[in-house]
Amino acid sequence: MRFLGVTETCDLAALYLRLQAAGHEVRVAIAEEKARGTLAGLVAHSPDWRRELDWIRAAGPDGIILFEAVSDGLGALQDSLRAEGFNVVGGSAFGDRLENDRAFAQQLLADLGLAVAGTWEFSSVAHADAFIAARPGRYVLKFSGPGFASSDNHVGTWPDGADIRAILAARAPGIGEGTRFILMDRIDGLEMGVGAYFDGRDFLRPACLDWEHKRFFTGNLGELTGEMGTVATFDRSDRFFERSLARVGPLLRDHGHVGYVNLNTIVNEAGIWPLEFTCRFGYPGYAVLDPLQATKWAELLAMMTKARAADFRTHPGFSVGVVLTTPPFPYSRKEIDAPVGLPVFLPDDLTPEDRRHIHFGEIGSAGGRLVTSGLYGWTMVVTGTAPTIEQARDEAYRRVRRIDIPDMRYRLDIGEALIAGEHRATPGASWRSACAKWL
């Protein structure tokens, strides 16, 4: 098969390498100049993805284009390519709006009968400040549209909203006129996501459940990042999926969406509270799911282009993924001047099973050696799988400790909160008491 990756920063590096290692032809077109060192010397690069359309077309049904991002216009572009007969996996214009237009997504979820937090949209800091002054409370601040990072969002803790008012005041000079953002009532509970692949007509089954660790530092401290690690499973997901993400299926079908869709939620005894969509292959989510998927990537991607709702094969148990980062993460090289091209050392005696659990991110090859690359410092994801979260975590960290990259940083506690009680199916455990009725 032939695969063309259309990408801004090459978040799916490990996926392209998996496809290539399986004998498929792969080319990537990376738009961001500072990201073009990623996969350099490892996978063929194209200066312009449009030049590769004839190459994809010549492969017929065995040619697939992968889009990674939800930037303005990319979803509509995918819709138009599908109309021309190309097999495209990634998203749609509707999916882009679900992810980027937070107020629209919350209203849509409410219309589908899901419980949603109070949500208010603003384009003026002054109006938002006046709103909190008149309605004191704990709020979550989130910016809408592409171009904003996870670190731009803030989860309020002060009961009168003073912390969010202060953040808005501090950021006001940099918030351009017309920038849209929302305030959401903060809801306490367990944060968890549900995701599934959509083939243009229906979701492929099974769905996955995931628990992300978004703060930079161990102990859930520091700024919000894209993600520092994840626990995921395909087990026991049906009921939660049917009560949440499955309800969006008919709308995705109406808009011809093809790709992965994740709905992040807060779960407590009162219900499932959806927070936001990811309508693309999330990083590092796809890497964390990789070792749980018995169906190979090429077959799975092909299934998504055929619109024949089907099940794919998965392994039982849990996957724990640890994100290994290097500076300037969690910022970018457009903001911070950080070294690039640092050596990546992997031990020579890694087993094939170990290598299956090492997922390259922003890594390329120079002088015959693996080196760091890219815009952000998303360097690698290392996973472990096992019947329990604790065993999977131990396997992941065993592999992490054998990898050496200068200035490498990672969290030491991925999965620990779940192991400590939030995921135990024992009487009285906090996770069980909050979530039993939803699973």
CSV table of N, CA, C and O in Angstrom, one decimal, residues 5 11 17 32 43 63 69 136 144 152-153 156 186 223 253 270 291 324 329 407:
chain,number,residue,atom,x,y,z
A,5,GLY,N,1.6,11.2,4.2
A,5,GLY,CA,1.3,12.0,5.4
A,5,GLY,C,1.3,13.4,5.1
A,5,GLY,O,2.3,14.0,4.6
A,11,ASP,N,3.4,14.8,13.8
A,11,ASP,CA,3.1,14.2,15.1
A,11,ASP,C,3.0,12.7,15.0
A,11,ASP,O,3.2,12.0,16.0
A,17,LEU,N,6.6,5.2,10.6
A,17,LEU,CA,7.7,4.2,10.7
A,17,LEU,C,7.1,2.8,10.8
A,17,LEU,O,7.6,1.8,10.2
A,32,GLU,N,5.7,22.8,8.4
A,32,GLU,CA,6.5,23.7,9.3
A,32,GLU,C,8.0,23.5,9.0
A,32,GLU,O,8.5,22.4,9.2
A,43,VAL,N,12.3,8.4,6.7
A,43,VAL,CA,11.2,8.3,5.8
A,43,VAL,C,11.3,9.3,4.7
A,43,VAL,O,11.7,10.4,4.9
A,63,GLY,N,-4.1,3.3,-2.0
A,63,GLY,CA,-3.5,4.6,-1.8
A,63,GLY,C,-4.3,5.4,-0.7
A,63,GLY,O,-5.5,5.6,-0.9
A,69,ALA,N,-3.9,17.4,11.2
A,69,ALA,CA,-4.2,18.6,12.0
A,69,ALA,C,-5.7,19.0,11.7
A,69,ALA,O,-6.3,18.5,10.8
A,136,PRO,N,-19.7,35.0,40.7
A,136,PRO,CA,-18.4,34.4,41.2
A,136,PRO,C,-18.5,32.9,41.2
A,136,PRO,O,-19.6,32.3,41.5
A,144,SER,N,-10.7,29.1,21.9
A,144,SER,CA,-11.2,28.4,20.8
A,144,SER,C,-10.4,28.7,19.5
A,144,SER,O,-9.7,29.7,19.4
A,152,ASP,N,-2.3,27.3,27.1
A,152,ASP,CA,-3.0,28.6,27.1
A,152,ASP,C,-4.3,28.4,28.0
A,152,ASP,O,-4.9,29.4,28.4
A,153,ASN,N,-4.7,27.2,28.3
A,153,ASN,CA,-5.9,27.0,29.1
A,153,ASN,C,-5.6,27.0,30.6
A,153,ASN,O,-4.4,26.8,31.0
A,156,GLY,N,-9.4,26.9,37.0
A,156,GLY,CA,-9.5,27.7,38.2
A,156,GLY,C,-9.7,27.0,39.4
A,156,GLY,O,-10.3,25.9,39.4
A,186,ARG,N,-16.5,24.8,36.5
A,186,ARG,CA,-15.6,23.7,36.8
A,186,ARG,C,-16.4,22.6,37.5
A,186,ARG,O,-17.2,22.8,38.4
A,223,GLU,N,2.4,23.6,34.4
A,223,GLU,CA,1.5,24.0,33.3
A,223,GLU,C,0.9,22.8,32.6
A,223,GLU,O,1.4,21.7,32.6
A,253,ARG,N,-21.6,10.9,10.4
A,253,ARG,CA,-22.0,10.3,9.1
A,253,ARG,C,-22.5,11.3,8.1
A,253,ARG,O,-22.1,11.3,6.9
A,270,ALA,N,-22.9,12.0,39.5
A,270,ALA,CA,-24.1,12.6,38.8
A,270,ALA,C,-24.2,12.3,37.3
A,270,ALA,O,-25.2,12.5,36.7
A,291,PRO,N,0.2,-0.6,20.8
A,291,PRO,CA,0.4,-2.0,21.3
A,291,PRO,C,-0.8,-2.8,21.7
A,291,PRO,O,-0.7,-4.0,21.9
A,324,LEU,N,8.4,11.1,26.7
A,324,LEU,CA,9.8,11.6,27.0
A,324,LEU,C,9.9,12.9,26.2
A,324,LEU,O,9.8,12.9,25.0
A,329,PHE,N,10.1,21.9,25.0
A,329,PHE,CA,8.8,21.5,25.5
A,329,PHE,C,8.6,22.0,27.0
A,329,PHE,O,9.5,22.0,27.8
A,407,ASP,N,19.2,16.1,28.5
A,407,ASP,CA,18.1,17.0,29.0
A,407,ASP,C,16.7,16.3,28.9
A,407,ASP,O,15.7,17.1,28.8
